[in-house]
PDB file of C-alpha atoms in Angstrom:
ATOM      1  CA  MET A   1     -23.013  11.532 -13.045  1.00 64.00           C
ATOM      2  CA  ASP A   2     -23.593  12.511 -16.667  1.00 84.00           C
ATOM      3  CA  GLU A   3     -24.236  10.434 -19.995  1.00 86.00           C
ATOM      4  CA  PHE A   4     -20.542   9.927 -20.402  1.00 89.00           C
ATOM      5  CA  ASP A   5     -20.026   8.311 -16.908  1.00 90.00           C
ATOM      6  CA  ARG A   6     -23.109   6.091 -17.394  1.00 91.00           C
ATOM      7  CA  LEU A   7     -21.783   4.980 -20.763  1.00 90.00           C
ATOM      8  CA  LEU A   8     -18.380   4.120 -19.197  1.00 90.00           C
ATOM      9  CA  ASP A   9     -19.988   2.299 -16.278  1.00 89.00           C
ATOM     10  CA  GLY A  10     -22.118   0.309 -18.626  1.00 88.00           C
ATOM     11  CA  GLU A  11     -25.282   1.810 -17.508  1.00 89.00           C
ATOM     12  CA  LYS A  12     -26.099   3.105 -21.032  1.00 87.00           C
ATOM     13  CA  SER A  13     -25.299   1.844 -24.475  1.00 89.00           C
ATOM     14  CA  LEU A  14     -23.672   3.630 -27.346  1.00 87.00           C
ATOM     15  CA  GLU A  15     -27.079   3.906 -29.218  1.00 88.00           C
ATOM     16  CA  GLU A  16     -28.632   5.687 -26.184  1.00 88.00           C
ATOM     17  CA  VAL A  17     -26.230   8.601 -26.103  1.00 87.00           C
ATOM     18  CA  SER A  18     -25.599  11.720 -28.313  1.00 89.00           C
ATOM     19  CA  ASP A  19     -23.108  11.901 -31.106  1.00 89.00           C
ATOM     20  CA  ASP A  20     -20.874  14.210 -29.045  1.00 86.00           C
ATOM     21  CA  VAL A  21     -20.751  11.739 -26.116  1.00 87.00           C
ATOM     22  CA  ARG A  22     -20.214   8.908 -28.489  1.00 89.00           C
ATOM     23  CA  ARG A  23     -17.176  10.700 -30.063  1.00 85.00           C
ATOM     24  CA  SER A  24     -15.765  11.555 -26.620  1.00 84.00           C
ATOM     25  CA  TYR A  25     -16.202   8.027 -25.555  1.00 88.00           C
ATOM     26  CA  GLN A  26     -14.310   6.609 -28.452  1.00 87.00           C
ATOM     27  CA  LEU A  27     -11.525   9.135 -27.898  1.00 83.00           C
ATOM     28  CA  TYR A  28     -11.494   8.296 -24.213  1.00 87.00           C
ATOM     29  CA  ARG A  29     -11.306   4.470 -24.787  1.00 88.00           C
ATOM     30  CA  LYS A  30      -8.231   5.113 -27.083  1.00 85.00           C
ATOM     31  CA  ILE A  31      -6.631   6.984 -24.351  1.00 86.00           C
ATOM     32  CA  LEU A  32      -7.360   4.288 -21.933  1.00 89.00           C
ATOM     33  CA  GLU A  33      -5.735   1.700 -24.157  1.00 89.00           C
ATOM     34  CA  MET A  34      -2.652   3.881 -24.346  1.00 88.00           C
ATOM     35  CA  TYR A  35      -2.745   4.383 -20.675  1.00 89.00           C
ATOM     36  CA  LYS A  36      -2.956   0.653 -20.036  1.00 90.00           C
ATOM     37  CA  VAL A  37       0.085   0.056 -22.249  1.00 89.00           C
ATOM     38  CA  ARG A  38       1.903   2.877 -20.315  1.00 88.00           C
ATOM     39  CA  CYS A  39       1.175   1.314 -16.932  1.00 89.00           C
ATOM     40  CA  GLU A  40       2.191  -2.197 -17.887  1.00 91.00           C
ATOM     41  CA  TYR A  41       4.811  -3.597 -15.661  1.00 92.00           C
ATOM     42  CA  THR A  42       6.636  -6.891 -15.776  1.00 92.00           C
ATOM     43  CA  PRO A  43       8.577  -7.634 -12.707  1.00 92.00           C
ATOM     44  CA  SER A  44      11.921  -9.379 -13.010  1.00 91.00           C
ATOM     45  CA  GLU A  45      13.235 -12.532 -11.458  1.00 92.00           C
ATOM     46  CA  ARG A  46      16.125 -10.680 -10.100  1.00 93.00           C
ATOM     47  CA  LEU A  47      13.744  -8.457  -8.129  1.00 93.00           C
ATOM     48  CA  LYS A  48      11.899 -11.485  -6.774  1.00 93.00           C
ATOM     49  CA  GLU A  49      15.076 -12.893  -5.366  1.00 92.00           C
ATOM     50  CA  LYS A  50      16.152  -9.463  -4.014  1.00 93.00           C
ATOM     51  CA  ILE A  51      12.975  -8.973  -2.078  1.00 92.00           C
ATOM     52  CA  LEU A  52      13.164 -12.581  -0.565  1.00 89.00           C
ATOM     53  CA  ARG A  53      16.738 -12.018   0.445  1.00 90.00           C
ATOM     54  CA  ARG A  54      15.882  -8.713   2.079  1.00 89.00           C
ATOM     55  CA  TYR A  55      12.915 -10.077   3.906  1.00 86.00           C
ATOM     56  CA  LYS A  56      14.921 -13.155   5.214  1.00 84.00           C
ATOM     57  CA  ARG A  57      17.785 -10.814   6.275  1.00 81.00           C
ATOM     58  CA  LYS A  58      15.352  -8.655   8.266  1.00 71.00           C
ATOM     59  CA  SER A  59      13.828 -11.729   9.884  1.00 69.00           C
ATOM     60  CA  ALA A  60      17.303 -13.049  10.735  1.00 72.00           C
ATOM     61  CA  VAL A  61      18.262  -9.660  12.342  1.00 75.00           C
ATOM     62  CA  LEU A  62      15.024  -9.692  14.258  1.00 73.00           C
ATOM     63  CA  THR A  63      15.524 -13.283  15.445  1.00 77.00           C
ATOM     64  CA  GLY A  64      19.126 -12.430  16.434  1.00 80.00           C
ATOM     65  CA  VAL A  65      17.924  -9.374  18.404  1.00 82.00           C
ATOM     66  CA  LEU A  66      15.315 -11.447  20.246  1.00 82.00           C
ATOM     67  CA  LEU A  67      17.783 -14.169  21.174  1.00 84.00           C
ATOM     68  CA  GLY A  68      20.298 -11.520  22.303  1.00 86.00           C
ATOM     69  CA  VAL A  69      17.701 -10.100  24.631  1.00 86.00           C
ATOM     70  CA  PHE A  70      16.733 -13.454  25.893  1.00 83.00           C
ATOM     71  CA  ALA A  71      20.303 -14.436  26.659  1.00 84.00           C
ATOM     72  CA  SER A  72      20.929 -11.128  28.370  1.00 86.00           C
ATOM     73  CA  VAL A  73      17.961 -11.553  30.622  1.00 86.00           C
ATOM     74  CA  ILE A  74      19.052 -14.941  31.595  1.00 85.00           C
ATOM     75  CA  PHE A  75      22.574 -13.727  32.229  1.00 82.00           C
ATOM     76  CA  VAL A  76      21.313 -10.912  34.331  1.00 84.00           C
ATOM     77  CA  PHE A  77      19.137 -13.343  36.342  1.00 78.00           C
ATOM     78  CA  VAL A  78      21.986 -15.738  37.089  1.00 79.00           C
ATOM     79  CA  LEU A  79      24.265 -12.977  38.043  1.00 77.00           C
ATOM     80  CA  PHE A  80      21.687 -11.359  40.326  1.00 73.00           C
ATOM     81  CA  ASP A  81      20.966 -14.820  41.838  1.00 69.00           C
ATOM     82  CA  THR A  82      24.700 -15.374  42.558  1.00 67.00           C
ATOM     83  CA  LEU A  83      25.246 -11.963  43.993  1.00 67.00           C
ATOM     84  CA  SER A  84      22.235 -12.127  46.304  1.00 67.00           C
ATOM     85  CA  LEU A  85      23.382 -15.458  47.896  1.00 59.00           C
ATOM     86  CA  PRO A  86      24.050 -14.030  51.303  1.00 64.00           C
ATOM     87  CA  SER A  87      20.483 -12.417  51.503  1.00 65.00           C
ATOM     88  CA  TYR A  88      19.105 -15.750  50.521  1.00 62.00           C
ATOM     89  CA  ARG A  89      20.896 -17.214  53.384  1.00 66.00           C
ATOM     90  CA  LYS A  90      19.378 -14.408  55.593  1.00 66.00           C
ATOM     91  CA  GLU A  91      15.962 -15.476  54.458  1.00 69.00           C
ATOM     92  CA  LYS A  92      16.662 -19.060  55.413  1.00 68.00           C
ATOM     93  CA  LEU A  93      17.886 -18.009  58.828  1.00 64.00           C
ATOM     94  CA  ALA A  94      14.702 -15.821  59.296  1.00 68.00           C
ATOM     95  CA  GLN A  95      12.584 -18.780  58.275  1.00 69.00           C
ATOM     96  CA  VAL A  96      14.335 -20.854  61.008  1.00 67.00           C
ATOM     97  CA  GLN A  97      13.965 -18.082  63.656  1.00 65.00           C
ATOM     98  CA  ASN A  98      10.312 -17.476  62.707  1.00 68.00           C
ATOM     99  CA  PRO A  99       8.812 -20.430  64.694  1.00 65.00           C
ATOM    100  CA  VAL A 100      10.819 -19.459  67.736  1.00 70.00           C
ATOM    101  CA  VAL A 101       9.351 -15.945  67.538  1.00 71.00           C
ATOM    102  CA  SER A 102       5.770 -17.216  67.130  1.00 75.00           C
ATOM    103  CA  ASP A 103       6.200 -19.565  69.997  1.00 78.00           C
ATOM    104  CA  VAL A 104       7.362 -16.615  72.246  1.00 79.00           C
ATOM    105  CA  ILE A 105       4.218 -14.625  71.089  1.00 82.00           C
ATOM    106  CA  TYR A 106       2.010 -17.545  71.841  1.00 84.00           C
ATOM    107  CA  PHE A 107       3.447 -17.879  75.347  1.00 84.00           C
ATOM    108  CA  ILE A 108       2.908 -14.084  76.021  1.00 85.00           C
ATOM    109  CA  LYS A 109      -0.660 -14.299  74.741  1.00 83.00           C
ATOM    110  CA  THR A 110      -1.344 -17.312  77.041  1.00 83.00           C
ATOM    111  CA  VAL A 111      -0.029 -15.444  80.017  1.00 84.00           C
ATOM    112  CA  GLU A 112      -2.172 -12.448  79.060  1.00 82.00           C
ATOM    113  CA  LEU A 113      -5.305 -14.701  78.833  1.00 80.00           C
ATOM    114  CA  ILE A 114      -4.473 -16.290  82.273  1.00 80.00           C
ATOM    115  CA  SER A 115      -3.925 -12.954  83.806  1.00 79.00           C
ATOM    116  CA  ASP A 116      -7.203 -11.544  82.382  1.00 76.00           C
ATOM    117  CA  GLY A 117      -8.982 -14.510  83.921  1.00 69.00           C
ATOM    118  CA  TRP A 118      -7.579 -13.724  87.439  1.00 61.00           C
TER     119      TRP A 118
ATOM    120  CA  MET B   1      -5.801 -19.972  -6.645  1.00 66.00           C
ATOM    121  CA  ASN B   2      -7.670 -20.300  -3.392  1.00 83.00           C
ATOM    122  CA  GLU B   3      -7.140 -17.036  -1.483  1.00 87.00           C
ATOM    123  CA  LYS B   4      -7.600 -18.546   1.954  1.00 89.00           C
ATOM    124  CA  LEU B   5      -5.009 -21.285   1.116  1.00 91.00           C
ATOM    125  CA  LEU B   6      -2.588 -18.627  -0.170  1.00 92.00           C
ATOM    126  CA  ILE B   7      -2.973 -16.541   2.930  1.00 93.00           C
ATOM    127  CA  ASP B   8      -2.547 -19.521   5.370  1.00 92.00           C
ATOM    128  CA  ALA B   9       0.671 -20.489   3.432  1.00 93.00           C
ATOM    129  CA  LEU B  10       2.006 -16.812   3.476  1.00 91.00           C
ATOM    130  CA  LYS B  11       1.319 -16.817   7.257  1.00 92.00           C
ATOM    131  CA  LYS B  12       3.391 -20.082   7.653  1.00 91.00           C
ATOM    132  CA  GLY B  13       6.203 -18.563   5.388  1.00 89.00           C
ATOM    133  CA  GLN B  14       5.967 -21.161   2.715  1.00 90.00           C
ATOM    134  CA  ASN B  15       8.124 -20.385  -0.363  1.00 90.00           C
ATOM    135  CA  TRP B  16       5.470 -21.401  -3.011  1.00 92.00           C
ATOM    136  CA  ALA B  17       3.111 -18.845  -1.424  1.00 93.00           C
ATOM    137  CA  TYR B  18       5.682 -16.096  -1.992  1.00 93.00           C
ATOM    138  CA  GLU B  19       6.188 -17.284  -5.598  1.00 93.00           C
ATOM    139  CA  VAL B  20       2.370 -17.009  -6.180  1.00 93.00           C
ATOM    140  CA  LEU B  21       2.152 -13.647  -4.379  1.00 94.00           C
ATOM    141  CA  TYR B  22       4.936 -12.301  -6.506  1.00 95.00           C
ATOM    142  CA  ARG B  23       3.633 -13.621  -9.783  1.00 94.00           C
ATOM    143  CA  GLU B  24       0.092 -12.591  -9.156  1.00 93.00           C
ATOM    144  CA  TYR B  25       0.545  -9.251  -7.390  1.00 95.00           C
ATOM    145  CA  ALA B  26       3.918  -7.794  -8.468  1.00 95.00           C
ATOM    146  CA  PRO B  27       2.547  -6.694 -11.995  1.00 95.00           C
ATOM    147  CA  LYS B  28      -0.396  -5.106 -10.405  1.00 95.00           C
ATOM    148  CA  ILE B  29       1.487  -3.319  -7.737  1.00 96.00           C
ATOM    149  CA  GLY B  30       4.069  -2.097 -10.266  1.00 95.00           C
ATOM    150  CA  SER B  31       1.201  -0.950 -12.579  1.00 94.00           C
ATOM    151  CA  ILE B  32      -0.424   1.081  -9.870  1.00 94.00           C
ATOM    152  CA  ALA B  33       2.861   2.566  -8.804  1.00 94.00           C
ATOM    153  CA  LYS B  34       3.626   3.505 -12.463  1.00 92.00           C
ATOM    154  CA  SER B  35       0.319   5.286 -12.859  1.00 90.00           C
ATOM    155  CA  PHE B  36       0.427   6.950  -9.493  1.00 89.00           C
ATOM    156  CA  LEU B  37       4.022   8.047  -9.366  1.00 87.00           C
ATOM    157  CA  ASN B  38       4.949   8.466 -12.928  1.00 76.00           C
ATOM    158  CA  SER B  39       8.531   7.780 -11.972  1.00 75.00           C
ATOM    159  CA  ASP B  40      11.289   5.171 -12.260  1.00 78.00           C
ATOM    160  CA  ASP B  41      11.020   3.940  -8.591  1.00 86.00           C
ATOM    161  CA  VAL B  42       8.526   1.174  -9.422  1.00 92.00           C
ATOM    162  CA  ASP B  43      10.893  -1.616  -8.368  1.00 93.00           C
ATOM    163  CA  ASP B  44      11.397   0.019  -5.020  1.00 94.00           C
ATOM    164  CA  VAL B  45       7.668   0.453  -4.462  1.00 95.00           C
ATOM    165  CA  VAL B  46       7.104  -3.225  -5.432  1.00 95.00           C
ATOM    166  CA  GLN B  47       9.897  -4.281  -2.993  1.00 95.00           C
ATOM    167  CA  ASP B  48       8.446  -2.208  -0.062  1.00 95.00           C
ATOM    168  CA  VAL B  49       4.969  -3.253  -0.684  1.00 96.00           C
ATOM    169  CA  ILE B  50       5.759  -6.946  -0.857  1.00 96.00           C
ATOM    170  CA  ILE B  51       7.990  -6.664   2.296  1.00 95.00           C
ATOM    171  CA  ARG B  52       5.000  -4.853   4.122  1.00 95.00           C
ATOM    172  CA  VAL B  53       2.689  -7.669   2.947  1.00 95.00           C
ATOM    173  CA  LEU B  54       4.896 -10.446   4.250  1.00 94.00           C
ATOM    174  CA  LYS B  55       5.481  -8.711   7.513  1.00 93.00           C
ATOM    175  CA  GLY B  56       1.782  -7.804   7.982  1.00 93.00           C
ATOM    176  CA  ILE B  57       0.123 -11.011   6.741  1.00 93.00           C
ATOM    177  CA  LYS B  58      -0.104 -12.519  10.246  1.00 91.00           C
ATOM    178  CA  LYS B  59      -2.161  -9.628  11.308  1.00 89.00           C
ATOM    179  CA  PHE B  60      -4.380  -9.806   8.185  1.00 90.00           C
ATOM    180  CA  ARG B  61      -7.877 -10.775   9.446  1.00 86.00           C
ATOM    181  CA  GLY B  62      -9.485 -11.239   6.124  1.00 82.00           C
ATOM    182  CA  ASP B  63     -12.038  -8.424   6.582  1.00 84.00           C
ATOM    183  CA  SER B  64     -11.413  -7.442   2.937  1.00 88.00           C
ATOM    184  CA  LYS B  65     -10.145  -9.300  -0.106  1.00 91.00           C
ATOM    185  CA  LEU B  66      -6.391  -9.911  -0.152  1.00 93.00           C
ATOM    186  CA  SER B  67      -6.077  -7.818  -3.387  1.00 93.00           C
ATOM    187  CA  THR B  68      -7.883  -4.941  -1.776  1.00 94.00           C
ATOM    188  CA  TRP B  69      -5.552  -5.072   1.278  1.00 95.00           C
ATOM    189  CA  ILE B  70      -2.552  -5.189  -1.035  1.00 96.00           C
ATOM    190  CA  TYR B  71      -3.731  -2.372  -3.231  1.00 96.00           C
ATOM    191  CA  ARG B  72      -4.239  -0.323  -0.056  1.00 95.00           C
ATOM    192  CA  ILE B  73      -0.767  -0.957   1.087  1.00 96.00           C
ATOM    193  CA  THR B  74       0.426   0.048  -2.489  1.00 95.00           C
ATOM    194  CA  VAL B  75      -1.475   3.300  -2.396  1.00 95.00           C
ATOM    195  CA  ASN B  76       0.010   4.085   1.063  1.00 95.00           C
ATOM    196  CA  VAL B  77       3.571   3.318   0.020  1.00 95.00           C
ATOM    197  CA  CYS B  78       2.994   5.407  -3.142  1.00 94.00           C
ATOM    198  CA  LYS B  79       1.883   8.236  -1.067  1.00 93.00           C
ATOM    199  CA  ASP B  80       4.935   7.948   1.109  1.00 93.00           C
ATOM    200  CA  TYR B  81       7.104   8.147  -2.022  1.00 92.00           C
ATOM    201  CA  LEU B  82       5.111  11.183  -3.205  1.00 89.00           C
ATOM    202  CA  GLN B  83       5.786  12.933   0.135  1.00 89.00           C
ATOM    203  CA  ARG B  84       9.552  12.072  -0.181  1.00 88.00           C
ATOM    204  CA  TYR B  85       9.621  13.583  -3.680  1.00 85.00           C
ATOM    205  CA  LYS B  86       7.943  16.612  -2.415  1.00 83.00           C
ATOM    206  CA  ARG B  87      10.441  16.965   0.273  1.00 81.00           C
ATOM    207  CA  ARG B  88      13.255  16.485  -2.116  1.00 78.00           C
ATOM    208  CA  ASN B  89      11.590  18.917  -4.389  1.00 64.00           C
ATOM    209  CA  GLU B  90      11.778  16.397  -7.162  1.00 53.00           C
ATOM    210  CA  VAL B  91       8.207  16.204  -8.072  1.00 49.00           C
ATOM    211  CA  PHE B  92       7.318  17.684 -11.386  1.00 51.00           C
ATOM    212  CA  THR B  93       5.177  20.833 -10.875  1.00 51.00           C
ATOM    213  CA  ASP B  94       2.954  19.936 -13.822  1.00 49.00           C
ATOM    214  CA  PHE B  95       1.513  16.966 -11.887  1.00 46.00           C
ATOM    215  CA  GLN B  96      -0.243  19.362  -9.422  1.00 48.00           C
ATOM    216  CA  GLU B  97      -3.758  20.303  -9.785  1.00 47.00           C
ATOM    217  CA  GLY B  98      -5.000  23.897 -10.760  1.00 45.00           C
ATOM    218  CA  GLU B  99      -2.236  24.525 -13.219  1.00 43.00           C
ATOM    219  CA  GLU B 100      -4.047  23.607 -16.363  1.00 42.00           C
ATOM    220  CA  ASP B 101      -3.278  26.800 -18.040  1.00 41.00           C
ATOM    221  CA  GLU B 102       0.443  25.910 -18.051  1.00 39.00           C
ATOM    222  CA  TYR B 103      -0.271  22.820 -19.993  1.00 37.00           C
ATOM    223  CA  TYR B 104       2.331  22.546 -22.683  1.00 39.00           C
ATOM    224  CA  LEU B 105       1.025  21.716 -26.164  1.00 41.00           C
ATOM    225  CA  GLN B 106       2.854  20.087 -28.977  1.00 43.00           C
ATOM    226  CA  PRO B 107       3.889  22.242 -31.769  1.00 48.00           C
ATOM    227  CA  LYS B 108       1.679  22.013 -34.913  1.00 43.00           C
ATOM    228  CA  SER B 109       2.682  19.299 -37.141  1.00 46.00           C
ATOM    229  CA  SER B 110       3.993  20.257 -40.665  1.00 46.00           C
ATOM    230  CA  GLU B 111       2.617  18.473 -43.676  1.00 44.00           C
ATOM    231  CA  ASP B 112       5.701  16.456 -44.384  1.00 46.00           C
ATOM    232  CA  ILE B 113       5.675  14.707 -40.983  1.00 46.00           C
ATOM    233  CA  LEU B 114       5.365  11.010 -41.442  1.00 46.00           C
ATOM    234  CA  LYS B 115       2.361   8.987 -40.231  1.00 49.00           C
ATOM    235  CA  ASP B 116       4.563   7.343 -37.586  1.00 51.00           C
ATOM    236  CA  SER B 117       5.558  10.631 -36.184  1.00 48.00           C
ATOM    237  CA  LEU B 118       1.883  11.621 -36.018  1.00 47.00           C
ATOM    238  CA  LEU B 119       1.112   8.604 -34.134  1.00 53.00           C
ATOM    239  CA  GLU B 120       4.054   9.325 -31.768  1.00 54.00           C
ATOM    240  CA  ILE B 121       2.859  12.909 -31.139  1.00 51.00           C
ATOM    241  CA  THR B 122      -0.730  11.398 -30.163  1.00 73.00           C
ATOM    242  CA  ALA B 123       0.942   9.164 -27.709  1.00 75.00           C
ATOM    243  CA  GLU B 124       2.974  11.975 -26.467  1.00 79.00           C
ATOM    244  CA  ARG B 125      -0.126  14.062 -26.171  1.00 79.00           C
ATOM    245  CA  VAL B 126      -1.794  11.423 -24.046  1.00 80.00           C
ATOM    246  CA  ARG B 127       1.274  11.012 -21.880  1.00 81.00           C
ATOM    247  CA  MET B 128       1.283  14.720 -21.266  1.00 83.00           C
ATOM    248  CA  ALA B 129      -2.388  14.835 -20.578  1.00 84.00           C
ATOM    249  CA  LEU B 130      -2.015  12.052 -17.977  1.00 85.00           C
ATOM    250  CA  GLU B 131       0.867  13.850 -16.252  1.00 85.00           C
ATOM    251  CA  LYS B 132      -1.281  16.869 -16.090  1.00 87.00           C
ATOM    252  CA  LEU B 133      -3.739  15.157 -13.939  1.00 90.00           C
ATOM    253  CA  SER B 134      -3.133  14.822 -10.164  1.00 91.00           C
ATOM    254  CA  PRO B 135      -1.780  11.406  -8.986  1.00 91.00           C
ATOM    255  CA  GLU B 136      -5.168  10.732  -7.303  1.00 92.00           C
ATOM    256  CA  ASP B 137      -7.023  11.368 -10.533  1.00 93.00           C
ATOM    257  CA  ARG B 138      -4.770   9.182 -12.432  1.00 93.00           C
ATOM    258  CA  LEU B 139      -5.100   6.405  -9.885  1.00 94.00           C
ATOM    259  CA  LEU B 140      -8.978   6.605  -9.949  1.00 95.00           C
ATOM    260  CA  ILE B 141      -8.997   6.313 -13.746  1.00 94.00           C
ATOM    261  CA  LYS B 142      -6.592   3.437 -13.576  1.00 93.00           C
ATOM    262  CA  LEU B 143      -8.546   1.465 -11.032  1.00 95.00           C
ATOM    263  CA  ARG B 144     -12.021   2.057 -12.457  1.00 95.00           C
ATOM    264  CA  ASP B 145     -11.520   2.477 -16.208  1.00 93.00           C
ATOM    265  CA  VAL B 146      -8.365   0.471 -16.789  1.00 92.00           C
ATOM    266  CA  ASP B 147      -8.558  -2.305 -14.158  1.00 92.00           C
ATOM    267  CA  ASP B 148     -12.366  -2.366 -14.089  1.00 92.00           C
ATOM    268  CA  LEU B 149     -12.604  -2.476 -10.238  1.00 94.00           C
ATOM    269  CA  SER B 150     -16.029  -1.822  -8.727  1.00 94.00           C
ATOM    270  CA  TYR B 151     -16.766   1.390  -7.045  1.00 95.00           C
ATOM    271  CA  GLU B 152     -17.086  -0.411  -3.631  1.00 95.00           C
ATOM    272  CA  GLU B 153     -13.698  -1.955  -4.093  1.00 95.00           C
ATOM    273  CA  ILE B 154     -12.101   1.303  -4.920  1.00 95.00           C
ATOM    274  CA  ALA B 155     -13.839   2.923  -2.015  1.00 96.00           C
ATOM    275  CA  ASN B 156     -12.299   0.203   0.185  1.00 94.00           C
ATOM    276  CA  ILE B 157      -8.788   0.673  -1.100  1.00 94.00           C
ATOM    277  CA  LEU B 158      -8.853   4.443  -0.756  1.00 94.00           C
ATOM    278  CA  GLN B 159     -10.947   4.260   2.355  1.00 92.00           C
ATOM    279  CA  LYS B 160     -13.484   6.837   1.205  1.00 94.00           C
ATOM    280  CA  PRO B 161     -17.231   6.643   0.730  1.00 96.00           C
ATOM    281  CA  VAL B 162     -18.574   5.329  -2.647  1.00 95.00           C
ATOM    282  CA  GLY B 163     -20.247   8.689  -3.311  1.00 94.00           C
ATOM    283  CA  THR B 164     -17.006  10.509  -3.097  1.00 95.00           C
ATOM    284  CA  ILE B 165     -15.251   8.090  -5.310  1.00 95.00           C
ATOM    285  CA  LYS B 166     -18.042   8.498  -7.889  1.00 94.00           C
ATOM    286  CA  SER B 167     -17.949  12.216  -7.857  1.00 94.00           C
ATOM    287  CA  ARG B 168     -14.028  12.477  -7.900  1.00 95.00           C
ATOM    288  CA  LEU B 169     -13.890  10.019 -10.799  1.00 94.00           C
ATOM    289  CA  HIS B 170     -16.431  12.148 -12.667  1.00 94.00           C
ATOM    290  CA  TYR B 171     -14.245  15.219 -12.355  1.00 93.00           C
ATOM    291  CA  ALA B 172     -11.151  13.249 -13.071  1.00 93.00           C
ATOM    292  CA  ARG B 173     -12.679  11.972 -16.348  1.00 91.00           C
ATOM    293  CA  GLN B 174     -13.974  15.413 -17.199  1.00 90.00           C
ATOM    294  CA  ARG B 175     -10.430  17.014 -16.700  1.00 91.00           C
ATOM    295  CA  LEU B 176      -8.730  14.272 -18.810  1.00 88.00           C
ATOM    296  CA  ARG B 177     -11.286  14.882 -21.646  1.00 83.00           C
ATOM    297  CA  LYS B 178     -10.980  18.556 -21.554  1.00 85.00           C
ATOM    298  CA  ILE B 179      -7.196  18.484 -21.544  1.00 84.00           C
ATOM    299  CA  LEU B 180      -7.211  16.167 -24.636  1.00 78.00           C
ATOM    300  CA  GLU B 181     -10.018  18.001 -26.382  1.00 74.00           C
ATOM    301  CA  GLU B 182      -8.122  21.206 -25.921  1.00 75.00           C
ATOM    302  CA  GLY B 183      -5.023  19.582 -27.321  1.00 65.00           C
ATOM    303  CA  GLU B 184      -6.932  18.331 -30.340  1.00 62.00           C
ATOM    304  CA  GLU B 185      -8.264  21.727 -31.126  1.00 61.00           C
ATOM    305  CA  ASN B 186      -4.737  23.291 -30.849  1.00 61.00           C
ATOM    306  CA  GLY B 187      -2.852  20.404 -32.361  1.00 53.00           C
TER     307      GLY B 187
END
């Protein structure tokens, strides 16, 4: 960093720098003033409304998509449930038969134990 | 305006918060876009930045100041636009670095030119000198020397070390001075 930068950053005062730097500084400040004016921007009310509309539209589209996906998932679930009713019945049947099977196994195991004892 | 209150209200999607956000930040976003892009797309940049802010505010953790975060989004959006211009080949070649020699100087003013015209030429010279700088140089000068942001804040916005910012700003100032001083000698 040189004298010029230090002057701009407020680390040095105008009295502490050479005439050349002082002259450059004054010219630079004028340029900055012009630059500031050039960069000034006043946003319009119309733009404010436009942004809000665009944002709300995007949010509405997103909500719509999410609702659509949710509805589709529910539909698929209900459809699958309806179509798979016979297998559900099979499961029920299996549940009823299960105790019978386990009773038979228990009986076989008991017979094995008795025979081992003999 | 309490920043935390504003952030919370933005997260809840309250209308008054949007009003405040627009009133406080749209002029700043537009001003940065004007200095960075030097084009007429300022409204589009403001629109894109504010939409990104509204969408991303729920993820904003408050690690930095709200203004720093918004400035960072603005710079990123401006960079996207710059890329788009480059792709479309619409960017003016005199914005690029390393072409100082091609700097176009105003013709010498004749004696009968009115004072107003002379002032206009000076403004025109400044405009051309600024256009001669790279967008990054213009942005650094804008943030530090016009908006008076601290080096730390600029480093946060541009996500670069403070030392890099200081050194790049030094060269940017030097380039601007050189262009103008050359213009003065020739004008």
